[in-house]
Short mmCIF file of C-alpha atoms in Angstrom, two decimals:
data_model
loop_
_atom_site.label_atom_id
_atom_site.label_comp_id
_atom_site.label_asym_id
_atom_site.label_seq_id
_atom_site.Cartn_x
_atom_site.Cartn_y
_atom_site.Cartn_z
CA UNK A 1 -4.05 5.08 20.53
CA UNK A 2 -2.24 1.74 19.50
CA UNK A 3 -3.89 -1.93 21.51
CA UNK A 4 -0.05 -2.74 21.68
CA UNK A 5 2.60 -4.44 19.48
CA UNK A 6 1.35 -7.84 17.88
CA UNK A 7 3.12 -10.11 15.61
CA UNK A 8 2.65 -12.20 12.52
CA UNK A 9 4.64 -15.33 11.28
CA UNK A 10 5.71 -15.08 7.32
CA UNK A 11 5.68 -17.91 5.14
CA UNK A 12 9.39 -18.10 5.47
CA UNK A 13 9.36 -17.60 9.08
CA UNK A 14 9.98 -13.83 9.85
CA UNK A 15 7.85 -12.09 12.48
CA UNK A 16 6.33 -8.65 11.39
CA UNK A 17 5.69 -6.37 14.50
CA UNK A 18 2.32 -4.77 13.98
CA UNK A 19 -0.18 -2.47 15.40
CA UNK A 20 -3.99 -1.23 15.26
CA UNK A 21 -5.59 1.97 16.12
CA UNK A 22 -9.17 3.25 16.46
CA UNK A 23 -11.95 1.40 14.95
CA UNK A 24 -13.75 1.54 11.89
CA UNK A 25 -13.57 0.10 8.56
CA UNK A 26 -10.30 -1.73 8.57
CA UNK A 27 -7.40 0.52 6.67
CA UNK A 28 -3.92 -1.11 6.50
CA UNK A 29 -0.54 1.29 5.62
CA UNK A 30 2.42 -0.26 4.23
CA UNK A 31 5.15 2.17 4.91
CA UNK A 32 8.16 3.24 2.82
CA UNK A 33 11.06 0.93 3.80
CA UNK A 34 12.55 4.04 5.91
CA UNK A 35 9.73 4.37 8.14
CA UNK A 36 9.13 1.73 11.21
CA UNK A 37 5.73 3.34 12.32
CA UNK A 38 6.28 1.55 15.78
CA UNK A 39 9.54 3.52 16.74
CA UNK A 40 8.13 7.23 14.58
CA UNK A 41 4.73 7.08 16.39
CA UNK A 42 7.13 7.99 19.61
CA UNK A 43 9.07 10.49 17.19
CA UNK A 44 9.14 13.89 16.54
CA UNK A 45 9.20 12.74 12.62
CA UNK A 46 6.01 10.87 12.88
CA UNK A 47 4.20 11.48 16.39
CA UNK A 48 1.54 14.14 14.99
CA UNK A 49 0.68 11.70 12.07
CA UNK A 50 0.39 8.46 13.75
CA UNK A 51 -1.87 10.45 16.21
CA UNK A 52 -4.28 12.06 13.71
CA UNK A 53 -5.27 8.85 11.52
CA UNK A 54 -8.37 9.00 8.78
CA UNK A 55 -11.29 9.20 11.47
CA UNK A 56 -13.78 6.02 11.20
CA UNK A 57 -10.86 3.49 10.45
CA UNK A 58 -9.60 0.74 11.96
CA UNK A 59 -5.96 1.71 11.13
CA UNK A 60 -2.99 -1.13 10.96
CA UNK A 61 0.29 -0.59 10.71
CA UNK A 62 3.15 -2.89 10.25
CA UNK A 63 6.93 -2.56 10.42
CA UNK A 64 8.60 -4.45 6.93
CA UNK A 65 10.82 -7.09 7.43
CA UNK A 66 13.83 -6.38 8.61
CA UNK A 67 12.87 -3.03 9.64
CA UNK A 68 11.95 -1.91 13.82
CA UNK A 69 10.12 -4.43 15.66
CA UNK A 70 10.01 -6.77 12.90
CA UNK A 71 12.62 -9.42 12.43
CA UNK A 72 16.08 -7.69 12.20
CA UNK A 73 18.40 -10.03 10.53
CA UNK A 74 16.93 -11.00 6.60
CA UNK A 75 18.54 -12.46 3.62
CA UNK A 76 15.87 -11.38 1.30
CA UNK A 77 13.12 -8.22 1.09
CA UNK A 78 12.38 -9.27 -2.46
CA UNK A 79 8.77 -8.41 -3.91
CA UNK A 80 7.48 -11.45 -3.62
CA UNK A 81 8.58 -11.81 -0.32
CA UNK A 82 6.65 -8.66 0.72
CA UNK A 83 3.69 -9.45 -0.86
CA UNK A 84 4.01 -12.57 0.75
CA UNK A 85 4.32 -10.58 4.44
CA UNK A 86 1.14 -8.69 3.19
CA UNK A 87 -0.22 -11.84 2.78
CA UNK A 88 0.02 -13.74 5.90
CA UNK A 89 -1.10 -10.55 7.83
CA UNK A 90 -4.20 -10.09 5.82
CA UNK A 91 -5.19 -13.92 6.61
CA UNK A 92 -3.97 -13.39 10.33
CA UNK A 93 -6.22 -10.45 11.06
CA UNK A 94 -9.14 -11.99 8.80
CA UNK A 95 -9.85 -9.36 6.28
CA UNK A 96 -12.57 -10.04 4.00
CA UNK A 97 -12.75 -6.15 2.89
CA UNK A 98 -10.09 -3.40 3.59
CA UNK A 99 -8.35 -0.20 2.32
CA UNK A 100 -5.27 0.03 1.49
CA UNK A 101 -1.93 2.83 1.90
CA UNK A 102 0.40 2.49 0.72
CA UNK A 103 3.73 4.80 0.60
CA UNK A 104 6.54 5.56 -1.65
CA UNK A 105 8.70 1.82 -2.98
CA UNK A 106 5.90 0.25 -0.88
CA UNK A 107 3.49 0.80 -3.69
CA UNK A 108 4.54 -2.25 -5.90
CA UNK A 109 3.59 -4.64 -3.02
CA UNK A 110 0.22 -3.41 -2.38
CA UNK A 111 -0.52 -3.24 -6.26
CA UNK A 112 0.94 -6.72 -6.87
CA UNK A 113 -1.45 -7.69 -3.74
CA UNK A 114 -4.02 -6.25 -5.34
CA UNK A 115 -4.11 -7.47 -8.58
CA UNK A 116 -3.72 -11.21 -7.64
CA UNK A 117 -6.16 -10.41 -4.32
CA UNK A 118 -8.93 -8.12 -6.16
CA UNK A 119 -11.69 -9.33 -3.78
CA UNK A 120 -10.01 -7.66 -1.00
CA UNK A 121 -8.83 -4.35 -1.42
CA UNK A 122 -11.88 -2.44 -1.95
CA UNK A 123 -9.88 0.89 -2.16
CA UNK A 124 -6.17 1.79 -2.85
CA UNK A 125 -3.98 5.12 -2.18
CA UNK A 126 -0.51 5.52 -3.47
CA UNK A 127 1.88 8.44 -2.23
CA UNK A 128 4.53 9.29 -4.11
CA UNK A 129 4.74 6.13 -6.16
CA UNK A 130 6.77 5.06 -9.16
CA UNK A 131 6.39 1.91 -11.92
CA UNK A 132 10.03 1.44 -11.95
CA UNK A 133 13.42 3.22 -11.44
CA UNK A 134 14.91 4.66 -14.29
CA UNK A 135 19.44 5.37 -14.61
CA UNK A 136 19.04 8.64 -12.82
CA UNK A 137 17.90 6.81 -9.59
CA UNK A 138 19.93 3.75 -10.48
CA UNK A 139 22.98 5.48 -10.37
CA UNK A 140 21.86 7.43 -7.39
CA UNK A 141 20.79 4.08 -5.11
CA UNK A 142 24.54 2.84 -6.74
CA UNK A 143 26.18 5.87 -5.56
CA UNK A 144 24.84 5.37 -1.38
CA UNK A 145 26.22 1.61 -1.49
CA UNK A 146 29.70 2.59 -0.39
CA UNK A 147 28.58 5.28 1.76
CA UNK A 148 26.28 2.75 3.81
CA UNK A 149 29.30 0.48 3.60
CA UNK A 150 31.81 2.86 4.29
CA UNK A 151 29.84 5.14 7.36
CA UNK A 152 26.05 3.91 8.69
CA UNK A 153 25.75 7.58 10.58
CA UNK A 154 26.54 9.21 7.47
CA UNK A 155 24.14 7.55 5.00
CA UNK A 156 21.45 7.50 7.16
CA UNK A 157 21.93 11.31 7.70
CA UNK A 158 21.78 11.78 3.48
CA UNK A 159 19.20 9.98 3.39
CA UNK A 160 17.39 12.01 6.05
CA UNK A 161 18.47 15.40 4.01
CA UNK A 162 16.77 13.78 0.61
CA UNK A 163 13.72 13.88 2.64
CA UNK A 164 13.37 17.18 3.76
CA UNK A 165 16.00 19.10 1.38
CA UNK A 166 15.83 22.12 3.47
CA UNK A 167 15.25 21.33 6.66
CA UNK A 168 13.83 21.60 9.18
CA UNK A 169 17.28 20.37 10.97
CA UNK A 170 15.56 18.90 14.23
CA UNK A 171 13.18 16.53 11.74
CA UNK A 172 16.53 15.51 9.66
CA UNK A 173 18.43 14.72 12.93
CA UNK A 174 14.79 13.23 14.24
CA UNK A 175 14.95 11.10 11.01
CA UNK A 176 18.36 10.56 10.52
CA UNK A 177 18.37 8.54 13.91
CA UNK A 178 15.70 6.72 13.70
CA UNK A 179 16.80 5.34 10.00
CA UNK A 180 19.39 4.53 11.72
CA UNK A 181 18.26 2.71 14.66
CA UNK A 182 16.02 0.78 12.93
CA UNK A 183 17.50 -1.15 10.96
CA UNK A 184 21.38 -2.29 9.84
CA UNK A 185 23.18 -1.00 7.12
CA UNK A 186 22.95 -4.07 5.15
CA UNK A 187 19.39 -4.09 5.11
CA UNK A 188 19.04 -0.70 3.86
CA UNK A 189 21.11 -1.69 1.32
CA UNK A 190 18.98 -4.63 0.54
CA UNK A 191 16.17 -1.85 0.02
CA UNK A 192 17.97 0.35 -2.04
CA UNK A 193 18.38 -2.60 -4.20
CA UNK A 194 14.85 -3.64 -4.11
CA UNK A 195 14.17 -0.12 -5.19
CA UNK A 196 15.72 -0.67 -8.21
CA UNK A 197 14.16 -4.01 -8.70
CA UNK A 198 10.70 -3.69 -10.07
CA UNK A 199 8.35 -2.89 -13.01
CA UNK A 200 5.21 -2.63 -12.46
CA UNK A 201 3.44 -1.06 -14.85
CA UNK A 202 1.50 -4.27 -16.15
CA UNK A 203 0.17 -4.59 -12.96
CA UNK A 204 -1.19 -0.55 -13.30
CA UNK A 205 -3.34 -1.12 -15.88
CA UNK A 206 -5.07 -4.32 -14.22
CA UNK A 207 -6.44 -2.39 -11.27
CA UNK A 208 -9.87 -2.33 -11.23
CA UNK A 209 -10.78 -0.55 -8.23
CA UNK A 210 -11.04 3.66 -6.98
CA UNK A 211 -7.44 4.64 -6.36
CA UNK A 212 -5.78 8.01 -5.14
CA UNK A 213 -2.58 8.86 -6.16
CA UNK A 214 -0.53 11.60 -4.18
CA UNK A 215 2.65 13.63 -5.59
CA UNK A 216 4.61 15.58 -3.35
CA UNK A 217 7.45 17.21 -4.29
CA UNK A 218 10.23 19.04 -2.48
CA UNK A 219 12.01 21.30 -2.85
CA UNK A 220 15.31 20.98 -5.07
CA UNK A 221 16.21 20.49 -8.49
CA UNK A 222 16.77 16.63 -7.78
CA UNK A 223 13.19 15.49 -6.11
CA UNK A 224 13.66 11.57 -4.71
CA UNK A 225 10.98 10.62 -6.86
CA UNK A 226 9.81 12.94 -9.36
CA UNK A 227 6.25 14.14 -10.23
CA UNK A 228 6.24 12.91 -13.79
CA UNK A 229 7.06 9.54 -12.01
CA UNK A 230 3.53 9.51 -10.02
CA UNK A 231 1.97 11.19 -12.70
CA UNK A 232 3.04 8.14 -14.98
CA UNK A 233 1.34 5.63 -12.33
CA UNK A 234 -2.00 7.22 -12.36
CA UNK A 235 -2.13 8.05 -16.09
CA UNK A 236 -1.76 3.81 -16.04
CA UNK A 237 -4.32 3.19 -13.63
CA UNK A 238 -7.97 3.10 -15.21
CA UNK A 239 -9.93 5.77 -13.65
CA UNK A 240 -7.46 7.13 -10.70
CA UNK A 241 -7.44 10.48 -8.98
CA UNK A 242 -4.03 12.17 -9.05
CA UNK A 243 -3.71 15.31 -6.73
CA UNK A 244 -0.40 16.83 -7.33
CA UNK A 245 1.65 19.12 -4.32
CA UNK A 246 4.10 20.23 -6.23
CA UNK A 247 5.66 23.25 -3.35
CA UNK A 248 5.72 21.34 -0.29
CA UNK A 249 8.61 22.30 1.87
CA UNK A 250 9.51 18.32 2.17
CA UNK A 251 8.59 15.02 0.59
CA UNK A 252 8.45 13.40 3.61
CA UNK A 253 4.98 11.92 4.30
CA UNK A 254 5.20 12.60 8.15
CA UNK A 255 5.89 16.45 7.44
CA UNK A 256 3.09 19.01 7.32
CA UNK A 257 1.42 16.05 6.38
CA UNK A 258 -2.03 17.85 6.74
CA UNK A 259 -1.35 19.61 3.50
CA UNK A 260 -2.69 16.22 1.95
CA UNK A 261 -4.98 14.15 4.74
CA UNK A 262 -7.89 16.40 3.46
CA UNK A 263 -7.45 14.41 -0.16
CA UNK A 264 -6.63 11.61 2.07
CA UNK A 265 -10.11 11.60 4.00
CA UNK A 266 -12.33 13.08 1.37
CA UNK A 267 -11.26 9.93 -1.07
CA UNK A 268 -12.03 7.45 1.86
CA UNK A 269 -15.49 9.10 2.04
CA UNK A 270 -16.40 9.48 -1.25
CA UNK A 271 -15.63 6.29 -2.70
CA UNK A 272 -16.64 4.32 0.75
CA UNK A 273 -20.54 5.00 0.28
CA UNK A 274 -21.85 2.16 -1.23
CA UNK A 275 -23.57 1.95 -4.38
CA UNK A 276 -26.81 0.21 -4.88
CA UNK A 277 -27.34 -2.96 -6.05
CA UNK A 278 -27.82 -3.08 -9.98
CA UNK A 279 -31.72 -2.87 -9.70
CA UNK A 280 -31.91 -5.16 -12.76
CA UNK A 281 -29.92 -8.03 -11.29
CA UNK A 282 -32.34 -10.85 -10.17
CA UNK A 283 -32.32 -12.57 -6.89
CA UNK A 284 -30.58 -15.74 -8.00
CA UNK A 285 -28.10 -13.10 -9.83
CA UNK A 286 -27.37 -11.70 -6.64
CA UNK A 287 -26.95 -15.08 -5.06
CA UNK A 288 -24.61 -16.60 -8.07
CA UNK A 289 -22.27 -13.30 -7.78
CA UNK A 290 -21.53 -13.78 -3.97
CA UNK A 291 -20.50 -17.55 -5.07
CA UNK A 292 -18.45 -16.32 -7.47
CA UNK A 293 -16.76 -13.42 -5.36
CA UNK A 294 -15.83 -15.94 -3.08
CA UNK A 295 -14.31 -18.23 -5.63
CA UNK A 296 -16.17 -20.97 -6.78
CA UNK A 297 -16.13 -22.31 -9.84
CA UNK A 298 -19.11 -22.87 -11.96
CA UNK A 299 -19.18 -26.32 -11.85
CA UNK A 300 -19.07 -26.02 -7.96
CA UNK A 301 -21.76 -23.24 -8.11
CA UNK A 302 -23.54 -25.22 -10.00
CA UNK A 303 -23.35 -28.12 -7.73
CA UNK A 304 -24.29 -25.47 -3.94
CA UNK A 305 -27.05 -24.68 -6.16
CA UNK A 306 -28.70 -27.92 -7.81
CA UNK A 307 -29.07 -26.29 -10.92
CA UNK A 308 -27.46 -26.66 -14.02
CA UNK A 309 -23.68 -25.67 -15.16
CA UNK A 310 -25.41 -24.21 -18.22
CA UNK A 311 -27.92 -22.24 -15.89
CA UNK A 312 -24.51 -20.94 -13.94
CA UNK A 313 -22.80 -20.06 -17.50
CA UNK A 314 -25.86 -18.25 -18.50
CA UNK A 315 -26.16 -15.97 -14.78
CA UNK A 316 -22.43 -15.39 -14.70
CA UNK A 317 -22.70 -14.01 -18.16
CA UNK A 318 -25.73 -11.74 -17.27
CA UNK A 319 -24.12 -10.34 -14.46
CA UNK A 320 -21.07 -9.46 -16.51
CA UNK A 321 -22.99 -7.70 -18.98
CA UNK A 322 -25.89 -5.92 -16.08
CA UNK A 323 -22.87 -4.59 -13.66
CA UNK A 324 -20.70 -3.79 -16.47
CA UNK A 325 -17.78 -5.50 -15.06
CA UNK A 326 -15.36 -7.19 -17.65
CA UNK A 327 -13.89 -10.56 -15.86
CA UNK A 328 -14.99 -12.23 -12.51
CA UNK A 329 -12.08 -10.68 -11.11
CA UNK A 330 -14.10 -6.89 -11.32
CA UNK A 331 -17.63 -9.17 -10.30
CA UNK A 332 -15.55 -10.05 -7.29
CA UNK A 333 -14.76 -6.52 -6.78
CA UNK A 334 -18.32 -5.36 -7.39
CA UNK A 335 -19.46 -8.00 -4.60
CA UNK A 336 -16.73 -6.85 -2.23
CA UNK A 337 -17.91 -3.42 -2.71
CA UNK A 338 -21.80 -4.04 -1.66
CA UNK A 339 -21.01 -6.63 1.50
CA UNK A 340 -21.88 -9.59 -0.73
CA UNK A 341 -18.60 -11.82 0.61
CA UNK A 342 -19.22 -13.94 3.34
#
């Protein structure tokens, strides 16, 4: 059950609404920019999923700018302005260590997150994600801009039908209102060009931490975002797990969504227990790594330390080489991953 709507201030002065449920090990969900997971929680499109979380975590959810509960009216839902938003409610909750979900055109914020915040992420899941849009979907996001400009009730509803292709009606009316309700018609439309926006797939290949990536497909011979698309991210992404549904009735996260919170829960398991220590690192190794996962310099490692910069060179380099990590960016990662960040 959620504690109740909160809010967080952006940089440029938005409020996200935002909520928390059970405890745990904290896991934050960015939603696609069609879900408000304040207003679906009460929904027949989202009630069972909101109420049947990963067990063990400390679930938070937040509605995107301009989306439910957060601030309505915005000028700009740029990239960096939602990684910005992920920002400011990582540092307003206090996360040193969390997991992250994120869903559908949500995934370039939490990978851009991640790759300039590796320290904090310690694990990442991507559903239904894509590195960029290519003409078939830029002509398709072209095609709804005079619809949405022309008739709100009727976009929203098309919308709804991409989602679940064939039905059920009841979940396309469910969804089809509550696109509608929560937010305005220029803001989707702000989305759909934000959809179109972004390349990520530098950022793919920079990840350096376990990720799952989901595919689900629905049916039709025109799937919103299509498996070769997710396939393509995790291919990029060193070491990821891909688990592929390719005859799911919808691609709607929210429907029958237990066909996939088994990969969902296993991944959170298996790559949550911790690995030991590298038994070869020494005790000042140990020490110089949690320094350096919370982002000191050498010279300022150095200086916590009384020893010499040379001394710090020569540990930083041995830890590189013992934990096998290839920048400080992964030692930070490695830290995160054994409770070494204070």
């Amino acid at each position: 059950m959620s504690d109740g709507v909160r809010f967080c201030t952006t940089p440029d002065g938005l409020q996200l609404g935002y909520s928390t449920f059970g405890t745990g090990r904290p896991l934050l969900i960015v939603p696609s920019w069609w879900m408000s997971p304040e207003a679906d929680r009460k929904r027949l499109t989202g009630r069972d999923f909101w109420n049947d979380l990963p067990a063990g975590s400390r679930t938070i959810a937040y509605d995107r700018r301009g989306i439910g509960v957060s601030t309505r009216e915005v000028s700009d839902v740029s990239l960096e302005r939602q990684v910005d938003d992920l920002r400011a409610l990582v540092e307003q909750l206090k996360l040193s260590s969390f997991d992250l979900w994120c869903f559908g055109d949500a995934a370039p914020i939490g990978v851009t997150y991640t790759v300039r915040f590796p320290e904090k992420p310690a694990r990442l899941i991507l559903y239904n994600p894509w590195s960029l849009n290519g003409s078939e979907a830029r002509q398709r996001a072209a095609a709804m801009a005079p619809l949405i400009r022309a008739d709100w009730g009727l976009a929203s509803r098309a919308f709804a039908q991409m989602l679940y292709p064939k039905g059920p009606l009841d979940a396309q009316e469910s969804s089809t209102k509550a696109i509608r309700e929560t937010q305005s018609p220029e803001t989707a439309q702000r989305y759909l060009d934000y959809c179109t926006s972004f390349d990520m797939r530098e950022e793919l290949e920079q990840l350096a931490l376990p990720v799952l990536v989901i595919s689900r497909q629905g049916p039709g011979r025109e799937p919103l975002i299509p498996e070769e698309s997710c396939r393509l991210v995790a291919s990029t992404i060193p070491g990821a797990r891909y688990v592929a549904f390719e005859s799911s009735k919808a691609m709607c996260p929210y429907y029958d969504y237990r066909e996939y919170h088994g990969a969902v829960c296993q991944f959170l398991a298996d790559s949550g227990r911790e690995m030991p220590l590298h038994t070869s690192l020494s005790r000042r190794e140990v020490e110089v790594l949690g320094l350096v996962a919370n982002g000191k310099t050498n010279a300022e490692i150095a200086s916590l330390l009384v020893i010499s910069r040379f001394t710090v060179d020569r540990h930083v380099s041995n830890i590189l080489a013992k934990t096998g990590c290839a920048n400080r960016a992964e030692a930070s990662l490695y830290a995160a991953r054994h409770s070494l960040i204070g």
